Amino acid sequence: PPPALRHRTCLSSIHPFPLPIFPLLLGVSGRGGTRGLSPLQLLPRTSAPPEHPAPLYPQVGTNGVISTQDFPRETQYVDDDFPTDFPVIAPFLADLDTSGDRGNIYYRQDDSPDVLDQAAGYIQAGFPRTAGSFVPTDAFIATWENVGAYQELSQDAEPSEKLNTFQAVLAYDDEDTYAIFLYPDGGLQFLGTRPKESYNVQLELPARVGFSRGDGDDPKRDGLFHSLASSEEALRHLERESNVGVPGVWVFHVGSAAPLEHVEPGGGRGTVQSPVHHGPGDYAHALYGHADHASTELPAQRGTEATSPHPGHGPHAPALLGIVPRGLPVSSGQERSRRLHPDEDSGARQSYSANPSSYSSGHHGVGVEEDVHFNPDGEWPQPLNQPISQRWFWGQGGKVPNPHERWLCHHVPNPLPLAPVFTYSAASKETCAQHHGRCSPHAFCTDYATGVCCHCRATYYGNGRQCLPEGAVHRLNGKVSGSLTVGRASVRFQDVDLHAYIVGSDGRTYTAISGVPQPAARALLPLLPVGGLFAWLFALEEPGAENGFSITGAEFTQSLEVTFYPGEETVHVTQTAEGLGPDNYLNLKTHIQGQVPFLPENVTVHIAPYKELYQYSSSAVTSSAHREYILAAGTANQTLLYRLRQNVTFAGCPHARLPARQQLSVTRAFALYDSQEHVLRYALAARIGSARGDAENPLVNPCHDNTHVCEATARCQPGVGMEYTCECAAGYRGDGRGCRDVDECSEGLSQCGPFTVCLNMPGSYRCECRGGYQPAEDGQACVPLAPPSNPCEDGSHPCAPADRARCLPRAGGRPTCECLPGYAGDGIDCSDVDECTRNPCHPAATCYNTPGSFSCRCQPGYEGDGFQCTREPTERPRTMCERWRQSLLEHYGGSPRHDQYVPQCEAGGAFTPLQCHGDSGYCWCVDENGREIQGTRSEPGSTPPCLPSVAPPSVRPSPRPDVSPPATGTFLLYAQGQQIGYLPLNGTRLQKEAAKTLLSLHGSIVVGIDYDCREKMIYWTDVAGRTISRASLEPGAEPETVINSGLISPEGLAVDHLRRAMFWTDSGLDKIERARLDGSERRVLFDTELVNPRAIAVDPVRGNLYWTDWNREAPKIETSTVNGANRRVLVNKDIGLPNGLTFDPFSKLLCWADAGTKHLECTFPDGAGRRVIQNNLNYPFSIISYANHFYHTDWRRDGVIAIDKETGSFTDEYLPEQRSHLYGITAVYPYCPGGKNTTKPTSLLIVLTAVICLTR
């Protein structure tokens, strides 16, 4: 096809291959009957299956997506959140660009053993239980290399140097399909792109990562999806975290021949027990590093959010799939796979082109290298006889200027072999000269072929990143948190102290944990591995052996699972080391969760010396064992057992040679609990050496290694040697090979006390308290529920009287006092505010201050509510017609006959032109004085034509054809591109069926908007015209520009109806200005310490101004007086991108919508009483408060969202049929909210325009 028709958004795969992807991505699936096809195929959405299910054709999109359908126009999906309208696999969905030689996109189908083995390793690590033996038969690989964010560049603007590299792999066999996302270290240099239709306003939407099915009757609301990341915080951790134990690697089960209802993320239960095997083409990351923990995103409203159960402490950056077959050249600009070609010059670079006249689309996008036999008339060449594993393909990319072009997708059947999908790091080779600073001051740096490593100097030990002096005493500090079930009692503790003292010269470690509440502290006595970690870390090293710290350093994560017998209680322990602090103190966090057996107070725990084998790999250390402990109570002893499984993951040097196996020998072990000091103590002495003797493969009783055949509800009792017996567990009856549940409740075997309800459970029972009761300390009985003390109800609070302040109770603490509106103070002392000093009333009214409020009364000769006053009409004298009519009516006694004459008068008192004798039909015409006009008298049956005696009233101008006057009642107006739409409200609900266009503003892009309640005028900023304008909503009104110079990017706007002034922000000039409403008396309030001034709001009654500054480095909300005095920062903690801002004149709360934190928050004007209303917004922009609701516009949903103030829940939304971005929002009241008013508002006008998020 000619270059003008070549696509830029979708890159079709070259070979149709069947993918058993489940319905979440591809619609209805079923068994196929065509020979050679996968058993699971894509079927049309009909009830009857086709005869021959068709294989799928994956298509690769420039914008970081893969789909099995044609791509819609960019504007229909590139800015939207999940779910999408079409099937999507999205490793990084954003508005990406490959123009200007900024990156390439590669894709291929591959069945080479190295690639399949590498994919299988990642999949098996992510699904060790369900895919432990899975080996794919094929893989589809797509790589986005050094792609940029799309920019609309001007002549003097330079393209951004931030480029992204990432990869997606679909590995599959006849039964299952897995998706693998890979993000190399440093590969994501930008996290979002500017949205379409953002015009000249700087705005950035975060990318989306995940999956979307894209079907359903209403895909924007009903489509199923799975989101891994859609916020900047989550995106930052993609290359650091993992769900398979290797930073930057994420694996998902997305298809199965069996029913699969949703995407299954890897990482399930347990952690990787052995390192992932990498093929010869892997790129081992040179510098190993510790990754910070990332918090998982909140669950989406209709989707499933991924979790990251394993911190990112893998060995190196992910090895991106892609092996270069021998003999194929490497293209210029690609990093050579040194492991494939160790004998070649590492600095050599080659280029290869199948056809010197290769073409590209758009602005020099990714070239499509074509067969030398390409026919310009459109004939494709014949297929090449080439194995699929050696077919390498390039797709197209780049931007096309026309935003309305339909993007075309095509197939490239048989290109020549080209530069491969590569294995690489995001940066060039690292050297000691560049990165020696990562090593400890007591270490030296060594250069290797593919990177560097650190090694401790003599007399020090460690991993090179952290080194400690040999034989010295070390200390360790940490915090312990947990949630334990001890017997039937639940115990929680948070951040209690852990201290350890290590004597390195002889391998002794002492651990103390203080503050763990009873009965958990005593129950943790047998859990010696909590302190055993330090015994392994700092064990005395035998010749040729290395203790744990010499391998992991001070950055690692231990995951420990302990199962106690015979009760099979299981507890999980996670210990994370976070580096060395001051004075070489090791910092550690410990979390304990699960169930442990209850231990009585009179019991002591004894643990005999033991030996333990550790298995080592480049990034993980694992061990498992069975350990006995003795419970001693007086002269009675009981020997019990638990099984432990542990692994330690760390970021190791890829060039270090670790022992395959070592043995830890613990010669002394003690555990005790000091009930006086409430301290749990462990003490161990250990040495580490090589594994020898029969310790490697000791005989293990079947009860200990789970090879017994006892039923799941039975427990295995070990006997002599390899013998064992099966016994039904407590709560079951039988011979051990057939156990049935005992109903303790019906058989009266429960120990539930008074006021309880017994509930039978498999193998046990549960006691629940009746209403009005709570569990006693023993966990069995119930005691009456003591009503909590509420100082606000019993009057013991310190607040001012109820007519001046309100008391707000707080759980378990001192209540909060707040002055009521109309009073000022700290809530304990509240004084009346004299609102009259601010002149809130109409000039023709008098203000009367009252306690907590005020009132306005119109002066004599005026009428109104005090906020609006108009002159009272004077009573005019009666006209001649009115006097004559009154006289005749009195003459007739008030009831004239039907044929008697009574003068007819108009509303203004003049004679009507036609006068008649009642209803007799005898009529005549009169002049303005009521005199009969000769020759006009008529008989019944005909009426004389009479001309009016008074000039007709003037005719008002007709409305503009593009203006529809708003109806009465409460409604919303929203700005959408160049039009303002009308959306009525029923109370606070949106009447979506009555929405329509109200006003067209051709050529304008309205951003900020506010309303003058006195003159009933709307004011708005226009970023396209760089103006500020106003207009009345009356029919026939025309817009009027009030400021048309000295503006670059005017955005937020606020009107002060009392001072007849307006305020606005300009993010192009970094200014805040004010002027009179007619544009006069303009002056700058602030032009310093502003980076991205955004929304602005005013409190006319108190004379305060508020605005947001969307500075990514230091976002803030500031305040000052309306004259620019007393400027100060109000909020600068825990905010990200504060876009919308509103001041509620009734509750006197300042509220904002934050697109960074996804929070809707409120505070009092002094910054006190801050609270979160909603913590899961999408991408809010402008916000307004009305009645018991907030309304905000959202650029992810492209609509208006309603939120309940009290509950924070989403109550309604309106999505216009024409999808494009909506802007800001303001409220219009039927009166000016200058002070308290006893009547509630009866109508509301909410005008939506843009409060745009700006970035720099």
Coordinates of N, CA, C and O in Angstrom, one line a residue, residues 1180-1255:
P1180 N -9.8 13.1 39.0 CA -10.7 14.3 39.2 C -10.1 15.5 38.7 O -8.8 15.7 38.7
F1181 N -10.9 16.5 38.3 CA -10.4 17.8 37.8 C -11.0 18.9 38.6 O -10.4 19.5 39.5
S1182 N -12.3 19.2 38.4 CA -12.9 20.3 39.1 C -14.0 19.8 40.1 O -14.5 18.7 39.8
I1183 N -14.3 20.5 41.1 CA -15.2 20.0 42.1 C -16.0 21.1 42.7 O -15.5 22.3 42.8
I1184 N -17.3 20.9 43.1 CA -18.1 21.8 43.7 C -19.0 21.1 44.8 O -19.3 19.9 44.6
S1185 N -19.3 21.9 45.8 CA -20.1 21.3 46.9 C -21.6 21.9 46.8 O -21.7 23.1 46.6
Y1186 N -22.6 21.1 46.9 CA -23.9 21.5 46.9 C -24.8 20.6 47.7 O -24.7 19.3 47.5
A1187 N -25.6 21.1 48.6 CA -26.5 20.3 49.5 C -25.6 19.2 50.2 O -24.6 19.5 50.7
N1188 N -26.0 18.0 50.1 CA -25.3 16.9 50.7 C -24.4 16.1 49.7 O -24.1 14.9 49.9
H1189 N -24.0 16.8 48.7 CA -23.3 16.1 47.6 C -22.1 16.9 47.2 O -22.1 18.2 47.3
F1190 N -21.1 16.2 46.6 CA -20.0 16.8 45.8 C -20.3 16.4 44.4 O -20.7 15.3 44.1
Y1191 N -20.0 17.3 43.5 CA -20.0 16.9 42.0 C -18.6 17.3 41.5 O -18.1 18.4 41.7
H1192 N -18.0 16.3 40.7 CA -16.7 16.6 40.1 C -16.7 16.0 38.7 O -17.4 15.0 38.4
T1193 N -15.9 16.6 37.9 CA -15.6 16.1 36.5 C -14.4 15.2 36.6 O -13.5 15.4 37.4
D1194 N -14.4 14.2 35.7 CA -13.4 13.2 35.7 C -12.9 12.9 34.3 O -13.7 12.6 33.4
W1195 N -11.6 12.9 34.1 CA -11.1 12.7 32.7 C -10.8 11.3 32.4 O -10.5 10.9 31.3
R1196 N -10.9 10.4 33.4 CA -10.9 9.0 33.0 C -12.2 8.5 32.6 O -12.4 7.7 31.6
R1197 N -13.3 9.0 33.3 CA -14.7 8.6 32.9 C -15.3 9.5 31.9 O -16.3 9.2 31.3
D1198 N -14.7 10.7 31.7 CA -15.2 11.7 30.8 C -16.7 12.0 31.1 O -17.6 12.0 30.3
G1199 N -16.9 12.3 32.4 CA -18.3 12.6 32.9 C -18.3 13.3 34.1 O -17.3 13.8 34.7
V1200 N -19.5 13.4 34.7 CA -19.8 14.1 36.0 C -20.1 13.0 37.0 O -20.9 12.2 36.8
I1201 N -19.4 13.1 38.1 CA -19.5 12.1 39.2 C -20.1 12.8 40.4 O -19.7 13.8 40.8
A1202 N -21.1 12.1 41.1 CA -21.7 12.6 42.3 C -21.3 11.8 43.5 O -21.2 10.5 43.4
I1203 N -20.9 12.4 44.6 CA -20.4 11.7 45.8 C -21.2 12.3 47.0 O -21.3 13.5 47.2
D1204 N -21.7 11.3 47.8 CA -22.3 11.7 49.0 C -21.4 12.2 50.1 O -20.3 11.6 50.3
K1205 N -21.7 13.4 50.7 CA -20.7 14.0 51.6 C -20.5 13.2 52.9 O -19.4 13.1 53.4
E1206 N -21.6 12.6 53.4 CA -21.5 11.9 54.6 C -20.8 10.6 54.5 O -19.9 10.2 55.3
T1207 N -21.2 9.8 53.5 CA -20.7 8.4 53.4 C -19.5 8.3 52.5 O -18.7 7.3 52.5
G1208 N -19.3 9.3 51.6 CA -18.2 9.3 50.7 C -18.4 8.3 49.5 O -17.5 8.1 48.7
S1209 N -19.6 7.8 49.4 CA -19.9 6.8 48.3 C -20.3 7.5 47.0 O -20.8 8.6 47.0
F1210 N -20.0 6.8 45.9 CA -20.4 7.3 44.6 C -21.9 7.0 44.4 O -22.3 5.9 44.5
T1211 N -22.7 8.1 44.1 CA -24.1 7.9 44.0 C -24.7 7.9 42.6 O -25.7 7.4 42.4
D1212 N -24.0 8.6 41.7 CA -24.5 8.8 40.4 C -23.4 9.2 39.5 O -22.4 9.8 39.9
E1213 N -23.6 9.0 38.2 CA -22.6 9.6 37.2 C -23.3 9.8 35.9 O -24.3 9.1 35.6
Y1214 N -22.9 10.8 35.1 CA -23.4 11.0 33.8 C -22.3 11.0 32.8 O -21.3 11.8 32.9
L1215 N -22.4 10.2 31.7 CA -21.4 10.1 30.7 C -22.1 10.5 29.4 O -22.9 9.8 28.9
P1216 N -21.7 11.6 28.8 CA -22.4 12.1 27.6 C -22.1 11.1 26.5 O -21.1 10.4 26.4
E1217 N -23.1 11.1 25.5 CA -23.0 10.1 24.4 C -21.8 10.5 23.6 O -21.1 9.6 23.1
Q1218 N -21.5 11.7 23.4 CA -20.3 12.1 22.6 C -19.1 12.2 23.6 O -19.0 13.0 24.4
R1219 N -18.2 11.2 23.4 CA -17.1 11.0 24.4 C -16.0 12.0 24.1 O -15.4 12.0 23.0
S1220 N -15.8 13.0 25.0 CA -14.6 13.9 25.0 C -14.5 14.4 26.4 O -15.4 14.3 27.2
H1221 N -13.4 15.1 26.7 CA -13.2 15.5 28.0 C -14.1 16.7 28.5 O -14.4 17.6 27.8
L1222 N -14.6 16.5 29.8 CA -15.3 17.6 30.4 C -14.4 18.4 31.3 O -13.3 17.9 31.7
Y1223 N -14.8 19.6 31.7 CA -13.9 20.5 32.4 C -14.4 20.8 33.8 O -14.8 19.9 34.5
G1224 N -14.5 22.1 34.1 CA -14.7 22.5 35.6 C -16.2 22.5 36.0 O -17.1 22.1 35.2
I1225 N -16.4 23.0 37.2 CA -17.8 23.0 37.7 C -17.9 24.1 38.8 O -17.0 24.4 39.5
T1226 N -19.1 24.8 38.8 CA -19.4 25.8 39.8 C -20.9 25.7 40.1 O -21.6 25.2 39.3
A1227 N -21.2 26.3 41.2 CA -22.6 26.2 41.7 C -23.2 27.6 41.5 O -22.5 28.6 41.8
V1228 N -24.5 27.7 41.1 CA -25.2 29.0 41.0 C -26.4 28.9 41.8 O -27.3 28.1 41.6
Y1229 N -26.5 29.8 42.8 CA -27.7 29.8 43.7 C -28.7 30.8 43.3 O -28.4 31.8 42.6
P1230 N -30.0 30.7 43.7 CA -31.0 31.7 43.3 C -30.9 33.0 44.1 O -31.6 33.9 43.8
Y1231 N -30.0 33.0 45.1 CA -29.7 34.2 45.8 C -28.3 34.1 46.2 O -27.6 33.1 46.0
C1232 N -27.7 35.2 46.7 CA -26.3 35.3 47.0 C -26.1 34.7 48.4 O -26.7 35.2 49.4
P1233 N -25.3 33.7 48.5 CA -25.0 33.1 49.8 C -24.1 33.9 50.7 O -23.0 33.5 51.0
G1234 N -24.5 35.1 51.0 CA -23.6 36.0 51.8 C -23.6 35.7 53.2 O -22.7 36.1 54.0
G1235 N -24.6 35.1 53.7 CA -24.7 34.8 55.2 C -25.8 33.8 55.4 O -26.3 33.1 54.5
K1236 N -26.2 33.6 56.7 CA -27.2 32.6 56.9 C -28.6 33.0 56.4 O -28.9 34.2 56.5
N1237 N -29.3 32.1 55.9 CA -30.6 32.3 55.4 C -31.6 31.2 55.9 O -31.2 30.1 55.8
T1238 N -32.7 31.6 56.4 CA -33.6 30.6 57.0 C -34.3 29.8 55.9 O -34.8 28.7 56.2
T1239 N -34.3 30.3 54.6 CA -34.9 29.5 53.6 C -33.8 28.7 52.9 O -32.7 29.1 52.7
K1240 N -34.2 27.5 52.5 CA -33.3 26.6 51.7 C -33.3 27.0 50.3 O -34.3 27.5 49.8
P1241 N -32.2 26.8 49.5 CA -32.2 27.1 48.1 C -33.2 26.2 47.4 O -33.4 25.0 47.6
T1242 N -33.9 26.9 46.4 CA -34.9 26.2 45.7 C -34.5 25.8 44.3 O -35.1 25.1 43.6
S1243 N -33.4 26.4 43.8 CA -32.9 26.0 42.5 C -31.4 26.2 42.5 O -30.9 27.0 43.3
L1244 N -30.8 25.5 41.7 CA -29.3 25.5 41.6 C -28.9 25.4 40.2 O -29.5 24.7 39.4
L1245 N -27.9 26.2 39.8 CA -27.3 26.1 38.5 C -25.8 25.7 38.7 O -25.1 26.3 39.4
I1246 N -25.5 24.5 38.1 CA -24.1 24.1 38.2 C -23.5 24.1 36.8 O -24.0 23.5 35.9
V1247 N -22.5 24.9 36.6 CA -21.9 25.1 35.3 C -20.6 24.4 35.4 O -19.8 24.6 36.2
L1248 N -20.4 23.5 34.4 CA -19.2 22.7 34.4 C -18.2 23.2 33.4 O -18.6 23.3 32.2
T1249 N -17.0 23.5 33.7 CA -16.0 23.9 32.8 C -14.7 23.3 33.3 O -14.7 22.5 34.1
A1250 N -13.6 23.8 32.8 CA -12.4 23.1 33.1 C -11.6 23.7 34.3 O -11.4 24.8 34.3
V1251 N -11.3 22.8 35.2 CA -10.2 23.1 36.1 C -9.2 22.0 35.7 O -9.3 20.9 36.1
I1252 N -8.2 22.4 35.0 CA -7.3 21.4 34.3 C -6.1 21.1 35.2 O -5.6 22.0 35.8
C1253 N -5.7 19.8 35.2 CA -4.5 19.5 35.8 C -3.3 19.9 35.0 O -3.3 19.5 33.8
L1254 N -2.3 20.6 35.5 CA -1.2 21.0 34.7 C 0.1 20.4 35.3 O 0.2 20.2 36.4
T1255 N 1.0 20.1 34.4 CA 2.3 19.5 34.8 C 3.4 20.3 34.0 O 3.1 20.9 33.0

